PDB file of C-alpha atoms in Angstrom:
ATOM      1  CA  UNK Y   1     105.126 107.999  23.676  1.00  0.00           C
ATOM      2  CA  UNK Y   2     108.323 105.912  23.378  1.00  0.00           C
ATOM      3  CA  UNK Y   3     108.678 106.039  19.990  1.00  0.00           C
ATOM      4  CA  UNK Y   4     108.563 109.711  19.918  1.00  0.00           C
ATOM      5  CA  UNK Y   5     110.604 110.671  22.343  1.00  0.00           C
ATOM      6  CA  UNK Y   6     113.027 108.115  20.322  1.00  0.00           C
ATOM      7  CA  UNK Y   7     112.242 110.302  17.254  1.00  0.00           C
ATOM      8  CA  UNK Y   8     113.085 113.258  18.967  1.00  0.00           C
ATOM      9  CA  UNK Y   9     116.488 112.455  20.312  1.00  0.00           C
ATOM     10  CA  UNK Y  10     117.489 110.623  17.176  1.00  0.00           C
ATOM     11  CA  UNK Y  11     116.268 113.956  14.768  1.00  0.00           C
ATOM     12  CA  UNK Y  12     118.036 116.225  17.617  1.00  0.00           C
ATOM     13  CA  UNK Y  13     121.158 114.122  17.350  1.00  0.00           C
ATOM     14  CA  UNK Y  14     120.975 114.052  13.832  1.00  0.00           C
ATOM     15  CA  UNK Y  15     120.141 117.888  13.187  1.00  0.00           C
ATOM     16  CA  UNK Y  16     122.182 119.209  15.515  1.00  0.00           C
ATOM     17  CA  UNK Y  17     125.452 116.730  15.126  1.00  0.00           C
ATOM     18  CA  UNK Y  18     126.996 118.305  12.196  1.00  0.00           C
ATOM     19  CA  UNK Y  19     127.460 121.312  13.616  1.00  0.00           C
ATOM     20  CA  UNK Y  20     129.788 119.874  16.265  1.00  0.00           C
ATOM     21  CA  UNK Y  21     132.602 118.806  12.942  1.00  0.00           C
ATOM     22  CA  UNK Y  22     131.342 121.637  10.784  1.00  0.00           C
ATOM     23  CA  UNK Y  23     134.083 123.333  12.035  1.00  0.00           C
ATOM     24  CA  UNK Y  24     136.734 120.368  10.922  1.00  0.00           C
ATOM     25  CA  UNK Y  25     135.281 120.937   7.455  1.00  0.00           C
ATOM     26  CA  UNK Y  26     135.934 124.731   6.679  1.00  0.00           C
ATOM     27  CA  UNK Y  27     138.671 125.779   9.187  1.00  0.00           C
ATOM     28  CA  UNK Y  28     141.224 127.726   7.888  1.00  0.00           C
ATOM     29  CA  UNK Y  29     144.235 126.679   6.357  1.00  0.00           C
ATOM     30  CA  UNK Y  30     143.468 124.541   4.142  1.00  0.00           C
ATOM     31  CA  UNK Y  31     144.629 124.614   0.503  1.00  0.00           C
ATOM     32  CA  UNK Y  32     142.742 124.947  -2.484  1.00  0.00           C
ATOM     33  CA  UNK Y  33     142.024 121.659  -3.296  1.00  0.00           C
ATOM     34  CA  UNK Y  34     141.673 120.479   0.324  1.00  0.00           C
ATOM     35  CA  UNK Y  35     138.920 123.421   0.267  1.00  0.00           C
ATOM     36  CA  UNK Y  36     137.419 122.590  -2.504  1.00  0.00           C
ATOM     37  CA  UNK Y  37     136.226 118.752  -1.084  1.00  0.00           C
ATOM     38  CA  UNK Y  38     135.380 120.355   2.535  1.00  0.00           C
ATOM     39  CA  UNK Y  39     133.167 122.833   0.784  1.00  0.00           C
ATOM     40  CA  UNK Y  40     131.461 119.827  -0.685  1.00  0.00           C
ATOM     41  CA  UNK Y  41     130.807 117.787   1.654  1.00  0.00           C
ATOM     42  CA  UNK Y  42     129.727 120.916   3.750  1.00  0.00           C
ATOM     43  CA  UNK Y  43     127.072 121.629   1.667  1.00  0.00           C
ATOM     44  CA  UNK Y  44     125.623 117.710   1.688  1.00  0.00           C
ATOM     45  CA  UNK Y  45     125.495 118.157   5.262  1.00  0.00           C
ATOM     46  CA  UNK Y  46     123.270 120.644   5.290  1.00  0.00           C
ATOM     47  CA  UNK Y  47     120.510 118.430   4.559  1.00  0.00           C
ATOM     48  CA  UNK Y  48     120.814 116.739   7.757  1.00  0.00           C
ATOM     49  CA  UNK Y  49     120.231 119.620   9.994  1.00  0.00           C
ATOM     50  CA  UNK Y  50     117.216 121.060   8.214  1.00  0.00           C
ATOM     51  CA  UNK Y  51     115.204 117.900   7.737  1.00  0.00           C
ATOM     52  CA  UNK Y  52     116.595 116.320  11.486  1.00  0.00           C
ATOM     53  CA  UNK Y  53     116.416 119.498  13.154  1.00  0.00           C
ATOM     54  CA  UNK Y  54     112.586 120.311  11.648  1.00  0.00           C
ATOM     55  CA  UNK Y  55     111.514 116.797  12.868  1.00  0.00           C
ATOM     56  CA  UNK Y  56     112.963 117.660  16.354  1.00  0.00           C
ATOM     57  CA  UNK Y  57     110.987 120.405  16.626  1.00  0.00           C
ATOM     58  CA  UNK Y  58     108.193 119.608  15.540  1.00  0.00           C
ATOM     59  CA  UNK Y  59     108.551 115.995  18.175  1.00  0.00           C
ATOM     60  CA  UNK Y  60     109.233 118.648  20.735  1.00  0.00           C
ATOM     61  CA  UNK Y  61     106.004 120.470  20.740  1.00  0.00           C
ATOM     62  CA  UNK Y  62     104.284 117.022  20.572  1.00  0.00           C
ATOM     63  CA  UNK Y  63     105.712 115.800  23.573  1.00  0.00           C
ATOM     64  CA  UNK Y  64     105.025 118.974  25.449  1.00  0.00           C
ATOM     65  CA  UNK Y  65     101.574 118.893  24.574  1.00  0.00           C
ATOM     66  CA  UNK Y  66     100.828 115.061  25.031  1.00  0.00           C
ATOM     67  CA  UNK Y  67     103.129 114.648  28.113  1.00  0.00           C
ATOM     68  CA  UNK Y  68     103.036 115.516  31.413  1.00  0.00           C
ATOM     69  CA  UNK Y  69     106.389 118.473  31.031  1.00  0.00           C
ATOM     70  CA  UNK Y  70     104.883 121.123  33.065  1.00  0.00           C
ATOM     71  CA  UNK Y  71     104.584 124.567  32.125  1.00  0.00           C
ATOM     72  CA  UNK Y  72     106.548 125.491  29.053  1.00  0.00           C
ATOM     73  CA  UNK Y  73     107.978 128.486  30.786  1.00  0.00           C
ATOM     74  CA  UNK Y  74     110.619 126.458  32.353  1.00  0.00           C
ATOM     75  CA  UNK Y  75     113.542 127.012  31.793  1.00  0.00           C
ATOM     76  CA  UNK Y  76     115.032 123.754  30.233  1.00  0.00           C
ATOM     77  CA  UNK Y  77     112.035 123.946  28.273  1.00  0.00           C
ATOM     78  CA  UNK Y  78     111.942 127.566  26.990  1.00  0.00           C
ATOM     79  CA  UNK Y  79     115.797 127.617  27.306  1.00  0.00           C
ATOM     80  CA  UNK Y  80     116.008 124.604  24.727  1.00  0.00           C
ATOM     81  CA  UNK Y  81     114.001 126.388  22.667  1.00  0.00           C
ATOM     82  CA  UNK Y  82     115.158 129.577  22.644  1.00  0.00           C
ATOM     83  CA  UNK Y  83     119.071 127.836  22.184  1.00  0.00           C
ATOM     84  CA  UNK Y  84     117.745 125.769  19.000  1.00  0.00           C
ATOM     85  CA  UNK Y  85     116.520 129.159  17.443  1.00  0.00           C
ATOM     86  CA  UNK Y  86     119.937 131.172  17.914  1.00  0.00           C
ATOM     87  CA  UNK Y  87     121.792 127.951  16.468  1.00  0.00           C
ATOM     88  CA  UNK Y  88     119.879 128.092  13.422  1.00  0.00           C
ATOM     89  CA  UNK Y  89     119.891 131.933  13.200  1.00  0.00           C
ATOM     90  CA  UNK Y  90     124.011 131.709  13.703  1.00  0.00           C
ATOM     91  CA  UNK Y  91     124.122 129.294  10.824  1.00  0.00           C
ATOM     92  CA  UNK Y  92     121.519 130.846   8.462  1.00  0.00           C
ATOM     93  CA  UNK Y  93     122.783 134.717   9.339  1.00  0.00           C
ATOM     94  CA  UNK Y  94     125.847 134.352  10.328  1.00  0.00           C
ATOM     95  CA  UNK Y  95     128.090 131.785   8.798  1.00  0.00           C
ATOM     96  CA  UNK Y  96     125.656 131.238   5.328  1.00  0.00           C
ATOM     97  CA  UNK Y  97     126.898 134.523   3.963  1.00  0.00           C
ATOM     98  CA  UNK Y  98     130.636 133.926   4.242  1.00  0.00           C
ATOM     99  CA  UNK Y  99     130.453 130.243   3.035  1.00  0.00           C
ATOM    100  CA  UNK Y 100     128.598 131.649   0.029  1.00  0.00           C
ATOM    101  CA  UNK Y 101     131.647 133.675  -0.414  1.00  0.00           C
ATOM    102  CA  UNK Y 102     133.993 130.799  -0.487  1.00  0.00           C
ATOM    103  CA  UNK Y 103     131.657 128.765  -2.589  1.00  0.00           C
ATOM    104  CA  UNK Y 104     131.521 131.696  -5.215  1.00  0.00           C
ATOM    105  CA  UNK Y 105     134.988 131.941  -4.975  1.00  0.00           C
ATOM    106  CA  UNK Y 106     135.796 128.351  -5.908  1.00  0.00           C
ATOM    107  CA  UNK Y 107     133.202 128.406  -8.668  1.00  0.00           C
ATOM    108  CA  UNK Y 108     134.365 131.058 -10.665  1.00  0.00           C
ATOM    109  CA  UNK Y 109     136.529 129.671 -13.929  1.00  0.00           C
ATOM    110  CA  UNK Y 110     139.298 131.678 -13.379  1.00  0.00           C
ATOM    111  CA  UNK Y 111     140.009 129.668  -9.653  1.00  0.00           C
ATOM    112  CA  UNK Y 112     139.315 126.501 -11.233  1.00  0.00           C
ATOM    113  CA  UNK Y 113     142.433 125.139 -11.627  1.00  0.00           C
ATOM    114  CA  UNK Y 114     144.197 127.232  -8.709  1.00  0.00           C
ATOM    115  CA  UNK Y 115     146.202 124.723  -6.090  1.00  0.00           C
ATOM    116  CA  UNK Y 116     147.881 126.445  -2.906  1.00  0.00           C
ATOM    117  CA  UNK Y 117     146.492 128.616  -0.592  1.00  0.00           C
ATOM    118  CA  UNK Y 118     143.631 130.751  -1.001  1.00  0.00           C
ATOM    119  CA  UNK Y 119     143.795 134.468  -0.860  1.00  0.00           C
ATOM    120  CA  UNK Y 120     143.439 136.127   2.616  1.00  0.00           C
ATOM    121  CA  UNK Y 121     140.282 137.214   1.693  1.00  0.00           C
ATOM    122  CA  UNK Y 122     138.875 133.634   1.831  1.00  0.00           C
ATOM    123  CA  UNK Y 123     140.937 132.916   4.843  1.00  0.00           C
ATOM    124  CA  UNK Y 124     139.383 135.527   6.676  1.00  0.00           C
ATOM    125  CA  UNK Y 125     136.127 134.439   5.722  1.00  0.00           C
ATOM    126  CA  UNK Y 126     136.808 130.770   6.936  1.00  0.00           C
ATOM    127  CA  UNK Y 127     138.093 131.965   9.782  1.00  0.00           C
ATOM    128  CA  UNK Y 128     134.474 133.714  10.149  1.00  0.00           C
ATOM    129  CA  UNK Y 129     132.884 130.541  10.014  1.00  0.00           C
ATOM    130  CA  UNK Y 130     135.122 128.680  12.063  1.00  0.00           C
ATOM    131  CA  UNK Y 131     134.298 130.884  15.000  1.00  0.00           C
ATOM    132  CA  UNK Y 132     130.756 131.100  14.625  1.00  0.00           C
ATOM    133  CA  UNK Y 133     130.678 127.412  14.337  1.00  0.00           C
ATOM    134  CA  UNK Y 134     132.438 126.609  17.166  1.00  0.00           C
ATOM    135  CA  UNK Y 135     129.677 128.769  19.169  1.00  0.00           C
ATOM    136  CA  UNK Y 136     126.976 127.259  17.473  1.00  0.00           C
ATOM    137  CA  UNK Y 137     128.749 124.047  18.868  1.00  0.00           C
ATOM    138  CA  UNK Y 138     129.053 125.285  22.427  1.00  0.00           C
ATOM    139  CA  UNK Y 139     124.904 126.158  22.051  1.00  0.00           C
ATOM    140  CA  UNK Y 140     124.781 122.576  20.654  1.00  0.00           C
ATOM    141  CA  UNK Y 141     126.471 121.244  24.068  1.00  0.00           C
ATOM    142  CA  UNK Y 142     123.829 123.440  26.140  1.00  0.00           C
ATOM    143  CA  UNK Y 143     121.250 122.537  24.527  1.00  0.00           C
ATOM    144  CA  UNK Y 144     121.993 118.606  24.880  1.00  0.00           C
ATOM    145  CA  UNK Y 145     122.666 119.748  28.691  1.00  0.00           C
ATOM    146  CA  UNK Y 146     119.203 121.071  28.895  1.00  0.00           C
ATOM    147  CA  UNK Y 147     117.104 118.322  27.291  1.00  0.00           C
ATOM    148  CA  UNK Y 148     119.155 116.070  29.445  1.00  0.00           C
ATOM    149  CA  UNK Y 149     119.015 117.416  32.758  1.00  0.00           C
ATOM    150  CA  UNK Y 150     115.186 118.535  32.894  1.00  0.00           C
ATOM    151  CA  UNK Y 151     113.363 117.790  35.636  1.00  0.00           C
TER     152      UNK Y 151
END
């Protein structure tokens, strides 16, 4: 039982963490080139939170239904649950499309060799992500307040 609730934290941690300096990555600002390495390593990251974040899930509703948690009603438990869900929906519906934008942006040959700043129109949508990440960070925090403070 140990060793999965050391799995869990560790995948939770580790699916959840780089939404906390996602933020650092695409805020706005930034010129061209600047963008153009934040975009990258923005989109490496995202590995961590699909496999990390699956695992903690999936280590959650094992520990619920081979420990001794209660009913799963409560609300650390449900609240956890129902937190994880709206990150992920934030990040898939909300900031995906707008980093797609950027990313299509940067891609296309004409921008290749552009330095400076962006136009507005890509400001604007990294200032979109920037605020939806820092709420998805603020869930993030809640979350970690939950699963710590359960009964």
């Amino acid at each position: 039982m140990k060793v999965l609730i050391l799995v869990h934290v560790l995948s939770a941690v580790i699916g959840v963490g780089p939404t906390f300096f996602a933020h650092l990555l695409t805020r706005p600002g930034k010129d061209v080139d600047e963008l153009r390495i934040a975009m990258k390593y923005s989109r490496s990251l995202e590995f961590f939170p699909k496999i990390g974040g699956s695992i903690a899930v999936l280590t959650g509703i094992a520990l619920f239904f081979l420990g001794n948690y209660g009913p799963f009603t409560q609300l650390w438990l449900l609240g956890s649950l129902i937190l994880y869900v709206l990150i992920q929906l934030i990040v898939i519906v909300l900031i995906t499309p707008p980093t797609r934008k950027v990313n299509e942006w940067l891609g296309r040959p004409e921008n290749l060799d552009l330095t400076g700043a962006p136009p507005e129109e890509i400001q604007n949508a990294l200032i979109t992500i920037d605020r939806w990440f820092y709420l998805a960070s603020a869930l993030g925090v809640l979350l970690f307040i939950f699963m710590i403070m359960k009964p």
